[in-house]
Each structure stands twice: as C-alpha cells, then as structure tokens.
Short mmCIF file of C-alpha atoms in Angstrom, two decimals:
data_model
loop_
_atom_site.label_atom_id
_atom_site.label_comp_id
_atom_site.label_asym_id
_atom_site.label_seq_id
_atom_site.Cartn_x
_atom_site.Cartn_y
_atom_site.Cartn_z
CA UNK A 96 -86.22 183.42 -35.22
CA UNK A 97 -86.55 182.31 -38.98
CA UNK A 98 -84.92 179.72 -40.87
CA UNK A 99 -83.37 180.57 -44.38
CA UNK A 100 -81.92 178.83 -47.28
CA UNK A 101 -78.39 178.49 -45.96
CA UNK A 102 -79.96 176.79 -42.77
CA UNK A 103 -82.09 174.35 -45.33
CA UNK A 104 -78.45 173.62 -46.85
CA UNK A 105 -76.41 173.19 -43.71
CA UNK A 106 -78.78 170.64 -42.86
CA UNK A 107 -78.72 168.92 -46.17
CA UNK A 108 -74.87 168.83 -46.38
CA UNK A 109 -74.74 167.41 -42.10
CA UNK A 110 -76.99 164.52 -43.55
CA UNK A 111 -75.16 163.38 -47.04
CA UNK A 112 -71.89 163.87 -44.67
CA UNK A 113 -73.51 161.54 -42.28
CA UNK A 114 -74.56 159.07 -44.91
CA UNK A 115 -71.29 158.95 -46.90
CA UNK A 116 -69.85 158.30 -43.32
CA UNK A 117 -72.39 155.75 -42.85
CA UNK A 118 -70.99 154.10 -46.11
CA UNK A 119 -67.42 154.34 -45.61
CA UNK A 120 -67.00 153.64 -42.43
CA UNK A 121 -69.44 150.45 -41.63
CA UNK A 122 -67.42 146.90 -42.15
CA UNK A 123 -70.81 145.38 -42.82
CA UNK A 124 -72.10 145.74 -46.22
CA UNK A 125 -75.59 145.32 -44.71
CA UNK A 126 -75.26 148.21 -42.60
CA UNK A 127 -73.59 150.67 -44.83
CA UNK A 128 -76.68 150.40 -47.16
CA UNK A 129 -78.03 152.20 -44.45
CA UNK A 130 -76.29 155.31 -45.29
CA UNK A 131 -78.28 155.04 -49.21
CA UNK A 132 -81.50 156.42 -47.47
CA UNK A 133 -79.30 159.43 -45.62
CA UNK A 134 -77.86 160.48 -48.53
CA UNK A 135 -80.98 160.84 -50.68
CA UNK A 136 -82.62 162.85 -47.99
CA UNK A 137 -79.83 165.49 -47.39
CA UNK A 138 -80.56 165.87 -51.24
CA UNK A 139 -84.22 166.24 -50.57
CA UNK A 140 -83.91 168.52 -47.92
CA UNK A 141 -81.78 170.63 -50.62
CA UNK A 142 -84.33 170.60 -53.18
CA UNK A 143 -87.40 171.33 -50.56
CA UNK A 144 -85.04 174.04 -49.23
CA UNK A 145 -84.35 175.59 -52.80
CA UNK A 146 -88.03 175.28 -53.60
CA UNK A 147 -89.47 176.91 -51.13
CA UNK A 148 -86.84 179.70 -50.67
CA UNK A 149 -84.97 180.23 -53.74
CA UNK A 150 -87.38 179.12 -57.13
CA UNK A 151 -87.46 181.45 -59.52
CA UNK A 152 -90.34 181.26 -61.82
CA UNK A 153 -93.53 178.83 -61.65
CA UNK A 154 -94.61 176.15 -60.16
CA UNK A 155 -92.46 176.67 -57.17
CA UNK A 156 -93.01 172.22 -56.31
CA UNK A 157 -90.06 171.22 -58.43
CA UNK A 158 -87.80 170.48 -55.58
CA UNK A 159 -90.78 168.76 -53.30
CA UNK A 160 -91.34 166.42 -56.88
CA UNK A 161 -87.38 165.53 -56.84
CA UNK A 162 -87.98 165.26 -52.89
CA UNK A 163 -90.73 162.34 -53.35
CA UNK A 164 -89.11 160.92 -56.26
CA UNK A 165 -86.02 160.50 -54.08
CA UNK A 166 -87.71 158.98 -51.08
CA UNK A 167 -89.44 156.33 -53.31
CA UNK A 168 -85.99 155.83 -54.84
CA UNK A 169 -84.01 155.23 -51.39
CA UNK A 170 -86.45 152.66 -50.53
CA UNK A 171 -86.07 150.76 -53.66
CA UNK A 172 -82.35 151.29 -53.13
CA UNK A 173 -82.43 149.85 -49.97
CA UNK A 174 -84.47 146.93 -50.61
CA UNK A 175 -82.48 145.93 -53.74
CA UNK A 176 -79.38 146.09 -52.33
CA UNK A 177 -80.40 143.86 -48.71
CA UNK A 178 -82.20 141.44 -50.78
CA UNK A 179 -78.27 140.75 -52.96
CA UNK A 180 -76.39 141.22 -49.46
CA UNK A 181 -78.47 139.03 -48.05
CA UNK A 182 -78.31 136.53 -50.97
CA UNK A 183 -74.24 136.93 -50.88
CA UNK A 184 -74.74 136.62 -46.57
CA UNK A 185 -76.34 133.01 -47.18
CA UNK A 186 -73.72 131.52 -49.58
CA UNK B 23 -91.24 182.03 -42.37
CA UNK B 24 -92.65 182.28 -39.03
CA UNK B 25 -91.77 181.49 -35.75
CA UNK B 26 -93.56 178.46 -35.11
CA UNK B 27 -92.16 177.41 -38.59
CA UNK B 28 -88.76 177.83 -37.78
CA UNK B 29 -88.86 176.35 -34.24
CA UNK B 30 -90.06 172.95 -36.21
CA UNK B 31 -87.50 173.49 -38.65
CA UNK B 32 -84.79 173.15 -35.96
CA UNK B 33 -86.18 170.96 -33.59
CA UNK B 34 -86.87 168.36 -36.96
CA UNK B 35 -83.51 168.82 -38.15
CA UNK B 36 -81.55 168.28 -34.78
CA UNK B 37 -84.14 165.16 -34.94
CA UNK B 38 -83.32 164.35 -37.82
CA UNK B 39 -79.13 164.37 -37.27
CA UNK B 40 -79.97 162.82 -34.49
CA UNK B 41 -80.96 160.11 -36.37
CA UNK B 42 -78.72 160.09 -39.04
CA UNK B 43 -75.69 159.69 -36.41
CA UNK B 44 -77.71 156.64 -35.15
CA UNK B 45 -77.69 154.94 -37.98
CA UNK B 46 -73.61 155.58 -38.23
CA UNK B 47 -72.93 154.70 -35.25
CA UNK B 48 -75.53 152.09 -33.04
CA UNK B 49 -74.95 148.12 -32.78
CA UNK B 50 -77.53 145.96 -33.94
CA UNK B 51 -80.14 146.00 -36.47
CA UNK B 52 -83.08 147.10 -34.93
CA UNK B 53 -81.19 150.05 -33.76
CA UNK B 54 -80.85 150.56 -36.64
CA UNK B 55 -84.20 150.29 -37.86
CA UNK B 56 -85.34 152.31 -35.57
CA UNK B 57 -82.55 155.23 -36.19
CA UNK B 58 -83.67 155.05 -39.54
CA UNK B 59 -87.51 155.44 -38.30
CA UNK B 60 -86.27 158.26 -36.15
CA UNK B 61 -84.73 159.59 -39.84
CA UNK B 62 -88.36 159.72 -41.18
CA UNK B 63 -89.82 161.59 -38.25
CA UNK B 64 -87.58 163.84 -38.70
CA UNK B 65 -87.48 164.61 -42.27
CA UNK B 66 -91.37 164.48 -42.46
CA UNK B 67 -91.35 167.39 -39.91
CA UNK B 68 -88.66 169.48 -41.60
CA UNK B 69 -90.62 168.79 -44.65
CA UNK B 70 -93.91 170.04 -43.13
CA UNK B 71 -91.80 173.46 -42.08
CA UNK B 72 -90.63 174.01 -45.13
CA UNK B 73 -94.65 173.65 -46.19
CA UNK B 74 -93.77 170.66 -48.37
CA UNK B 75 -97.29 168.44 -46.43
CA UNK B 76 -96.87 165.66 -49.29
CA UNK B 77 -93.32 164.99 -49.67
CA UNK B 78 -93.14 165.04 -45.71
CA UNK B 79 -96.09 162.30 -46.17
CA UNK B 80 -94.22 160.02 -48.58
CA UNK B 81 -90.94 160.17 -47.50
CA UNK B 82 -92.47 159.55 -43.58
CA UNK B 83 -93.93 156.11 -45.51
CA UNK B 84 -90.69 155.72 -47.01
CA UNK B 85 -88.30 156.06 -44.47
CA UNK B 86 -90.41 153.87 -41.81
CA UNK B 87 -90.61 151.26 -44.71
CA UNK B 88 -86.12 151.64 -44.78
CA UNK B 89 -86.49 151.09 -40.97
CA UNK B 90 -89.04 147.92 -41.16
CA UNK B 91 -86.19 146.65 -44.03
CA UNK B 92 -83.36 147.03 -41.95
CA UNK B 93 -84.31 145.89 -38.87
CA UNK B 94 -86.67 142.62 -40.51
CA UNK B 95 -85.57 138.84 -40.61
CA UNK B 96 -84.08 139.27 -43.38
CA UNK B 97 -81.25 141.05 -42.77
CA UNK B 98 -77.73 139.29 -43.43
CA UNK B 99 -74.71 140.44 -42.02
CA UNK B 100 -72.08 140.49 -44.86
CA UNK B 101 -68.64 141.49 -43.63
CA UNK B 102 -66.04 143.73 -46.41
CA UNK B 103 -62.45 143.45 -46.47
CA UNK B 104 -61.18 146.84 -46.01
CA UNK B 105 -58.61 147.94 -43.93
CA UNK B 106 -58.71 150.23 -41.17
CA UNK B 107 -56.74 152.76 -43.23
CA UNK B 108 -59.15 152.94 -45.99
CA UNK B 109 -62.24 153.46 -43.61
CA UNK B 110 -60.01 156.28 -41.89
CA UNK B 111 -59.44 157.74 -45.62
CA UNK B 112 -63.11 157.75 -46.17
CA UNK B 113 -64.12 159.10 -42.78
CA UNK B 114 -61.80 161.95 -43.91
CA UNK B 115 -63.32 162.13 -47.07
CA UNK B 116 -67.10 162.34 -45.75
CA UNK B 117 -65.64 164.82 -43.17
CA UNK B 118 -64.14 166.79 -46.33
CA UNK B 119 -66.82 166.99 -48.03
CA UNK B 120 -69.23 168.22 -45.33
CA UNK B 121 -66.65 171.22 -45.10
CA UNK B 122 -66.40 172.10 -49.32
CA UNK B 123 -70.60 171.89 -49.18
CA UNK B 124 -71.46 173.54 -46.11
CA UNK B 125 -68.20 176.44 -47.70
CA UNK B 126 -70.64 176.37 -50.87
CA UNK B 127 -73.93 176.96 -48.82
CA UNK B 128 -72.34 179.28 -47.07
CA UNK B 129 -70.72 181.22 -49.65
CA UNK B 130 -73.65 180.90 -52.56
CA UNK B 131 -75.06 183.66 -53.78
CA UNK B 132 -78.92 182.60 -53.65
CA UNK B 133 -81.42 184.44 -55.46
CA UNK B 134 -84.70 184.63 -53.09
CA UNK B 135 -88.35 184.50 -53.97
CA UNK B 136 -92.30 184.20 -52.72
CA UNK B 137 -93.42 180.76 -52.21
CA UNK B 138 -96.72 180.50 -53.54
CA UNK B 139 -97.26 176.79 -53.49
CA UNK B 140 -99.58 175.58 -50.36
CA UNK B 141 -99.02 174.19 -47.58
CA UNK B 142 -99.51 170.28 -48.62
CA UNK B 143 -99.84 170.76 -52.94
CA UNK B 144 -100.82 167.53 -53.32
CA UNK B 145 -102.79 168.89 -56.89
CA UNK B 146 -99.97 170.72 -58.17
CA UNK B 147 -97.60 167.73 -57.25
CA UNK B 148 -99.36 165.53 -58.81
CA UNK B 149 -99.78 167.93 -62.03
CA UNK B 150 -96.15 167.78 -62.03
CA UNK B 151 -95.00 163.90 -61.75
CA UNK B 152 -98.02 162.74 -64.04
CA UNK B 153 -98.00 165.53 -66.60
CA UNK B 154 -94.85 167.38 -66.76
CA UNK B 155 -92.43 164.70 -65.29
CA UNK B 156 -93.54 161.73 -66.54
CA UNK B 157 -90.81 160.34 -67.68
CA UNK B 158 -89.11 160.99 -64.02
CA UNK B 159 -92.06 159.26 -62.98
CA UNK B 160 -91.91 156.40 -65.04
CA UNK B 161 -88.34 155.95 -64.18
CA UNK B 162 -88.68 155.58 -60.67
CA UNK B 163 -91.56 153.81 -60.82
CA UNK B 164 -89.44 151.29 -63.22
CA UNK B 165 -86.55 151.07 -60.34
CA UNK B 166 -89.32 150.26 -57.99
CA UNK B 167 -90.64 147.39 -60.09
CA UNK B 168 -86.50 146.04 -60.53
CA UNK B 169 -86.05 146.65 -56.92
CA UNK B 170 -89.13 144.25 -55.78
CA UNK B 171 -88.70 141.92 -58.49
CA UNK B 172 -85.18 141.56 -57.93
CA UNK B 173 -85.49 141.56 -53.97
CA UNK B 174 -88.27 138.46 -54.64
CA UNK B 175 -86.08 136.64 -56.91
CA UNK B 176 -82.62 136.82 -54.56
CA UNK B 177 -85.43 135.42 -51.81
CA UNK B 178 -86.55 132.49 -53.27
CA UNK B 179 -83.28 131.45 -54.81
CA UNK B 180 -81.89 131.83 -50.92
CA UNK B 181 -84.70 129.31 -49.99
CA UNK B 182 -84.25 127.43 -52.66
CA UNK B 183 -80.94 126.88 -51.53
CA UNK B 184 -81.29 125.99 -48.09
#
C-alpha cells in the first residue's frame, strides 16, 4: 500500500470541489466563507503533494512554504470577511 | 512511502473530506466550527504523511483558529438573494470542476523524484520564507495585519452603533 502523486491530487481536487460547493451553494454569506479555508487547503495539499513527490531540483520545501503561506492566508481570509458580514448582519 | 505512511495518508484524507462535507452541509455554527476543526486534524495528519511536520503544525493552528472564528459570538448570519437556480448552476459547476481536475490529475504526466527534505524542515522552511521568499512573506504577513485591523475596526464601529 503506498500513496502517490495522483492520490495527493485526487484529494486536493475532492477538497477545492467541496469548498467551491461550500461557496455556491450556502444562502448565508456567513457560512459560505466557510468554504475560503477548504479551498486554500485542497491547494496546499497540491503543493505538499508536488513537493514531496514530483520537485525537480533543490530545496524540495517549495510547496510546504506555499502550504503555510496559504494556511496563514485562509485565516486572515476568514476573519476579514466575518468581521464585514458581520458588520453588514448588524445594520 | 511506506506503509504506515500511506495508511495515515488515507485515513487523514477520508478525515479530512469528512470534514470538508461538514462544513457544506451541517446546521448551525458550531457545527460548523467544529467541521472546520475536524478540517485541521485532518490536513495536519495528511501533512505529517506527506513528511511536511511544520506546515501540518501551522495549518493545525490555523484551521482550529477558522473553527474558533466560525463558531464564536461573533458570527452574523447574513442571508444572499440568489435563486435556487443559480445555487443549482454552481453546484454543477463545483461538481464540473472536480471532474476536469481530478481528468488532469489523472491524466498528467508527472515527472517523479527523491525527497530529501526531513521529516519536519522547520530550518530549511524557514531559510526559504525569510531569505528566498521574502517578499511572499511580507505579503502575507501584510494581509494578516489588513485582516486584523480591518476585523477590529468593523467591531468597534458595530458597537459603536448599537
């Protein structure tokens, strides 16, 4: 049993699916952000899954850099866009 | 890859979709919230399979910090105009595009090499975002600072208001 590359990327392309789902199909605004955080992980998982199977040349930690960068990102995401729904929410 | 490896990497990503369809699909916030916690567990330990020990560490942090978010007082429930149709059309669309990627995964012609990094690189990660990405660095570290500055201003013009 071994994982590869094209399991790494299945993976990755189940979770943006289930994030852009996440967006499009929620009626609350609030919830929907919810799919931000899904998103930017299915494109982590791609870059850790590209970095550790498929980098060609060195340092092999590009991906796993984009991979925190991302996570740090979806936070900020996240909070940004509660703090203006829930600002629009109180109106 | 070994065996114990790749058992993790399964078991974390069926945890991790797991997750993911929570957060689609549950009622209520801290449902959620916790979904979205569930989303961290499980990326964290398809991280750590894919020996990637600090990026499972951060985005663990991360993604339990998305959960606190969404399921905190703070949440407001802001209800969208859009008809059924259009949520049907984008449904179709996220289901679409799930097919063309996982046809592009599929059919990719991927080079393969030896992973030489460790298992956590913390050193060589950090070489990497202070040194060589910088500027990557410095811009994410710039949407952090809009994000909480932004987030604290919306709050106390909401409390101003009430």
């Amino acid at each position: 049993m071994s994982a590869s590359l094209v399991a790494a990327l299945f993976v990755a392309a189940a979770l943006v699916a289930v994030g852009v789902f996440t967006a499009v199909w929620r009626r609350d605004v609030t919830a929907a952000l919810g799919g931000i955080p899904l998103i930017l992980g299915g494109a982590g998982v791609a870059f850790v899954g590209v970095a550790r199977f498929a980098a060609a040349g060195s340092p092999h930690l590009f991906g796993q850099e984009f991979a925190v960068l991302l996570a740090i990102a979806a936070v900020a995401l996240l909070a940004l866009g509660l703090g203006i729904a829930g600002r629009e929410g109180a109106r | 890859m070994d065996s114990l490896h790749a058992i993790g990497f399964y078991v974390s990503s069926g945890v991790l979709l797991i997750g993911g369809l929570g957060v689609a699909l549950l009622p209520g916030r801290e449902l959620r919230g916790a979904a979205l916690a569930v989303v961290g567990v499980g990326l964290g330990g398809l991280y750590v399979s894919l020996a990637a020990g600090f990026a499972a560490v951060v985005a663990l942090i991360c993604y339990l910090a998305c959960g606190a978010l969404v399921a905190g007082p703070r949440y407001r429930s802001v209800e969208v105009v859009v008809g059924p149709l259009w949520r049907q059309v984008g449904a179709l669309g996220a289901a679409g595009l799930l097919v063309v990627i996982i046809y592009a995964a599929f059919r990719g012609d991927f080079v393969t090499a030896k992973f030489f990094g460790g298992a956590f690189g913390v050193s060589a990660i950090g070489r990497l975002l202070f040194a060589h990405d910088a500027l990557a660095t410095e811009a994410v570290a710039a949407l952090v600072l809009v994000s909480l500055a932004g987030a604290t201003a919306v709050w106390r013009v909401r409390e101003r208001a009430r």
